[in-house]
PDB file of C-alpha atoms in Angstrom:
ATOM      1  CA  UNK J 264      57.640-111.170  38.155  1.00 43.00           C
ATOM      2  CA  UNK J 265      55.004-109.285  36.259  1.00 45.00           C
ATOM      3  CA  UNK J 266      52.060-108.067  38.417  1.00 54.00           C
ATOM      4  CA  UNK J 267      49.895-109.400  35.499  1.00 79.00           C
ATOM      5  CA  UNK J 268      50.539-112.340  33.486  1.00 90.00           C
ATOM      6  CA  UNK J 269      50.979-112.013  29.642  1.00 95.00           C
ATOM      7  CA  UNK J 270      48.283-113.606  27.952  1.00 95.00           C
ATOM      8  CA  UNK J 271      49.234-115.960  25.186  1.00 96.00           C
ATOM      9  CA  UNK J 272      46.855-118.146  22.707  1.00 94.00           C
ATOM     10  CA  UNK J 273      48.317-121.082  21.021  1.00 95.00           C
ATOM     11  CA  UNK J 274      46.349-122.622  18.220  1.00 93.00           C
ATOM     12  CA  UNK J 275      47.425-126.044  16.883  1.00 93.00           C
ATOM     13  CA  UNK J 276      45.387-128.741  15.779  1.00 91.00           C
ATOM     14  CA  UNK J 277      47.813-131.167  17.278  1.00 92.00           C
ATOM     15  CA  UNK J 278      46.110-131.814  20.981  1.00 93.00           C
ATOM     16  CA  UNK J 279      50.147-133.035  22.360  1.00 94.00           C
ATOM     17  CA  UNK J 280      51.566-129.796  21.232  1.00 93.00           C
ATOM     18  CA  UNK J 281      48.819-127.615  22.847  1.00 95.00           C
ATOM     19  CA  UNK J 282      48.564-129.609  26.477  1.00 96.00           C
ATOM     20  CA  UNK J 283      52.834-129.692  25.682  1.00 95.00           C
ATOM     21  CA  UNK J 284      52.806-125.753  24.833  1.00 96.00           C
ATOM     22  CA  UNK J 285      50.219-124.706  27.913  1.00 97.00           C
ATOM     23  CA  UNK J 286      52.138-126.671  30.621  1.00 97.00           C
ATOM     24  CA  UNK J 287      55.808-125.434  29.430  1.00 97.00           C
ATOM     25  CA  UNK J 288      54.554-121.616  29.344  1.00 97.00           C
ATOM     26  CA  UNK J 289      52.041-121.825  32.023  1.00 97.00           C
ATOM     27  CA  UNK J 290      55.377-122.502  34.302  1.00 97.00           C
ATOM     28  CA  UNK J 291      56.988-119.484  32.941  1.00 96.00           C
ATOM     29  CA  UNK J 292      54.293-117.146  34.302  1.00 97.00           C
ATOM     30  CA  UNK J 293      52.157-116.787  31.540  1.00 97.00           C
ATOM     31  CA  UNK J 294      48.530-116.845  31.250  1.00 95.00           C
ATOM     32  CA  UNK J 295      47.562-119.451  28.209  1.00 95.00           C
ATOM     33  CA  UNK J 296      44.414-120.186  26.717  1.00 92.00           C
ATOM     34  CA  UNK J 297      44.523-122.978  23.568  1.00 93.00           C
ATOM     35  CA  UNK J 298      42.443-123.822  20.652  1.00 90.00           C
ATOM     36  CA  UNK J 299      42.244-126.984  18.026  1.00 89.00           C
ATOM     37  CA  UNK J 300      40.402-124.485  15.405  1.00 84.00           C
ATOM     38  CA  UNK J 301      41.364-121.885  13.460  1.00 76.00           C
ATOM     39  CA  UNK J 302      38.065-119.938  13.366  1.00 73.00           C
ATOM     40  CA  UNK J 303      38.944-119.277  17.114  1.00 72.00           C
ATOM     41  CA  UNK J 304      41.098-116.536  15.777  1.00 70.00           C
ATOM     42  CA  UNK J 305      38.896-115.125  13.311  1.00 64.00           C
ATOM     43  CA  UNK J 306      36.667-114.516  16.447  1.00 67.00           C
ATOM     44  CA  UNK J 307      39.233-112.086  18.791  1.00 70.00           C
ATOM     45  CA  UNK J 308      37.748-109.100  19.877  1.00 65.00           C
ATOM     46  CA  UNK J 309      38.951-106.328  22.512  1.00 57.00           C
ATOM     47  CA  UNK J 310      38.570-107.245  26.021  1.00 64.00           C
ATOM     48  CA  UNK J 311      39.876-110.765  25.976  1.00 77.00           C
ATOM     49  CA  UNK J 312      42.536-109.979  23.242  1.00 90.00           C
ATOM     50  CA  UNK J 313      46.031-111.705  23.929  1.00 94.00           C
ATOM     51  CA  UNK J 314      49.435-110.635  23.921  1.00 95.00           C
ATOM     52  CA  UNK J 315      50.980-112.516  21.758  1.00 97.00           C
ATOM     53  CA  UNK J 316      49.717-115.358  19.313  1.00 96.00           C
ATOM     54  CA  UNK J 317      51.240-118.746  18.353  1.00 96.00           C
ATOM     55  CA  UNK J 318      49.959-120.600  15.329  1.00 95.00           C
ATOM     56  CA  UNK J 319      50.479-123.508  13.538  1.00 95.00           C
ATOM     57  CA  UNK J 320      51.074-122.601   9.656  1.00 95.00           C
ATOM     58  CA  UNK J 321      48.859-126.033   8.587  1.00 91.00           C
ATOM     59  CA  UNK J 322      45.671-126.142  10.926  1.00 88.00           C
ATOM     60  CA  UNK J 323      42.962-128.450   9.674  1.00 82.00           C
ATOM     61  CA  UNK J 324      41.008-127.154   7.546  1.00 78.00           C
ATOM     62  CA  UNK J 325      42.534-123.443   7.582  1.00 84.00           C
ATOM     63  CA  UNK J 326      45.292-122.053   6.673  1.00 90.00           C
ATOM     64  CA  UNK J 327      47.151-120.452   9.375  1.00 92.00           C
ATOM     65  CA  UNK J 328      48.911-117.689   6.758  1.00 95.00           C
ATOM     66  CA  UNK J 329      45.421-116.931   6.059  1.00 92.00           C
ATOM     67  CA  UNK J 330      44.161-116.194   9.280  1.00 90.00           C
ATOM     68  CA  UNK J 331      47.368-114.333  10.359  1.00 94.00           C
ATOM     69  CA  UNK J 332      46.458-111.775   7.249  1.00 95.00           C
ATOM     70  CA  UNK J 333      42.672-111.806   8.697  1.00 91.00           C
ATOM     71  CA  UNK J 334      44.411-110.461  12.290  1.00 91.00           C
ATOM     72  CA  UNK J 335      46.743-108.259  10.381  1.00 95.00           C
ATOM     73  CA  UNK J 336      44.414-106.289   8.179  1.00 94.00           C
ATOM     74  CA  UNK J 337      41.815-105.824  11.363  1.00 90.00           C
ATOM     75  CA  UNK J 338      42.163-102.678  13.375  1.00 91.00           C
ATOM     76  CA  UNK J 339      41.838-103.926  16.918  1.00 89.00           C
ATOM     77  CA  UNK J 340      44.234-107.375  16.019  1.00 91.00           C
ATOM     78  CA  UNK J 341      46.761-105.714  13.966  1.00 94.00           C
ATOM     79  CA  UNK J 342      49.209-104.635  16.881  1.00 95.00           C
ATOM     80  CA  UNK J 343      49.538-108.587  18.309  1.00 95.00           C
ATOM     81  CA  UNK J 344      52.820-110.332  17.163  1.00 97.00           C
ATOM     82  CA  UNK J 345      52.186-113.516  15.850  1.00 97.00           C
ATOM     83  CA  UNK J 346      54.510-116.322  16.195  1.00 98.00           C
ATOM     84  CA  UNK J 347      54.246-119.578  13.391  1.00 97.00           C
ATOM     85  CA  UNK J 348      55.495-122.409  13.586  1.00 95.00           C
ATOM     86  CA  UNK J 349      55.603-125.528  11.180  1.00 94.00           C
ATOM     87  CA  UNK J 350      57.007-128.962  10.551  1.00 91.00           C
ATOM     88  CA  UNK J 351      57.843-127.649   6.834  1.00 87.00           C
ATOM     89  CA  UNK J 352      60.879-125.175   7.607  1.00 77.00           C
ATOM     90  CA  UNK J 353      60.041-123.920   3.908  1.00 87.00           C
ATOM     91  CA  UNK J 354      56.927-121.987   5.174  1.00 93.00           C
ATOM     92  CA  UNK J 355      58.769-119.242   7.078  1.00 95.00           C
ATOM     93  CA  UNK J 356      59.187-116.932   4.157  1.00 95.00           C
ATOM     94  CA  UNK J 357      55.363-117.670   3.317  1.00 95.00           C
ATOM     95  CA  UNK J 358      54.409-117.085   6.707  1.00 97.00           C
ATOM     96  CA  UNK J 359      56.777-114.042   7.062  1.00 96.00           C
ATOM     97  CA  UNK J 360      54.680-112.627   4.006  1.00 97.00           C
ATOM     98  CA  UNK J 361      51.388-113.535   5.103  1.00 96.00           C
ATOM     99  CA  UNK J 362      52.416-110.555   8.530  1.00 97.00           C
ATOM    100  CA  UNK J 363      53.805-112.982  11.035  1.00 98.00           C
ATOM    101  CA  UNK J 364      56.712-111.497  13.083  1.00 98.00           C
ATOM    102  CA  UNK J 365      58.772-114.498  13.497  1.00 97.00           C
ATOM    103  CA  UNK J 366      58.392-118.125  12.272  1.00 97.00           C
ATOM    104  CA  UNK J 367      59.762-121.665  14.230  1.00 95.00           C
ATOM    105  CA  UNK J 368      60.564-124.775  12.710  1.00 94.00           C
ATOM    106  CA  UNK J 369      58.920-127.912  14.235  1.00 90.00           C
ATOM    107  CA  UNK J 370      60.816-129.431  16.615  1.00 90.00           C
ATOM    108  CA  UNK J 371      61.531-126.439  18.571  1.00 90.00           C
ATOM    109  CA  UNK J 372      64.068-126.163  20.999  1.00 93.00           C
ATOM    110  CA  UNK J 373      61.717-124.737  24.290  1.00 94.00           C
ATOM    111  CA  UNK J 374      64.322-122.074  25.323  1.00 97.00           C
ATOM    112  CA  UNK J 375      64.418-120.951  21.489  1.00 97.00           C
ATOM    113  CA  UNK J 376      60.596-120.227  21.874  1.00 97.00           C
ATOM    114  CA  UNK J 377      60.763-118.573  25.227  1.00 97.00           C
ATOM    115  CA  UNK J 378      63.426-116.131  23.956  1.00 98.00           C
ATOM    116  CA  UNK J 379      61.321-115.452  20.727  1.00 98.00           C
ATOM    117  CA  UNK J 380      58.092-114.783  22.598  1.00 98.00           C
ATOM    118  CA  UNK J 381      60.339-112.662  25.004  1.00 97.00           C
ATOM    119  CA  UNK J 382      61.343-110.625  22.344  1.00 98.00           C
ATOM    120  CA  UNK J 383      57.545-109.644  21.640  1.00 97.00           C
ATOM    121  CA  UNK J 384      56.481-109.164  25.296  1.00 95.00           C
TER     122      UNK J 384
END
């Protein structure tokens, strides 16, 4: 076990998959906070940054490829592998482009997830 717990941040605008998401890798050992909104990411600075980010590719009102080339073109959010997932399995190679280091079609198997975000950590 890790003496400190990875800190992830899922953003979804989908309230089952976040409460699903935080339970499933709060069990795992990591440390999760959630958001519903987009601008949550646009708002990251040092201190509190997380490990690893998960984002939906369709939030409401953003667009997640967007905001994952915000995090990628900023100096202190660069480094932080970003995970997207989506319902349309036709956005990977858009959100591959947009700086995301991996992409998961919605469903997800969990254990898929867990290995991908293992991969980053």
């Amino acid at each position: 076990m890790q003496s400190a717990a990875k800190r992830l941040l899922v953003v979804d605008d989908e309230p089952d998959i976040l409460e699903f998401l935080q339970v499933i890798l709060k069990e795992e050992g990591y440390a999760v906070v959630t958001s519903d909104k987009g601008e949550y990411l646009e708002q990251l600075h040092n201190g509190g940054l997380p490990h690893l980010i998960l984002v939906d590719v369709l939030l409401s009102g953003k667009d997640g490829r967007e905001i994952v080339k915000y995090l990628k073109s900023q100096e202190e959010t660069k480094h932080i592998p970003v995970i997207m997932f989506s319902a349309h399995p036709s956005a990977e190679e858009t959100a591959r482009q947009a700086g995301a280091e991996d992409f998961l079609a919605k469903p997800f198997d969990i254990d898929v997830l867990l290995a991908k975000i293992a991969k980053y950590l």
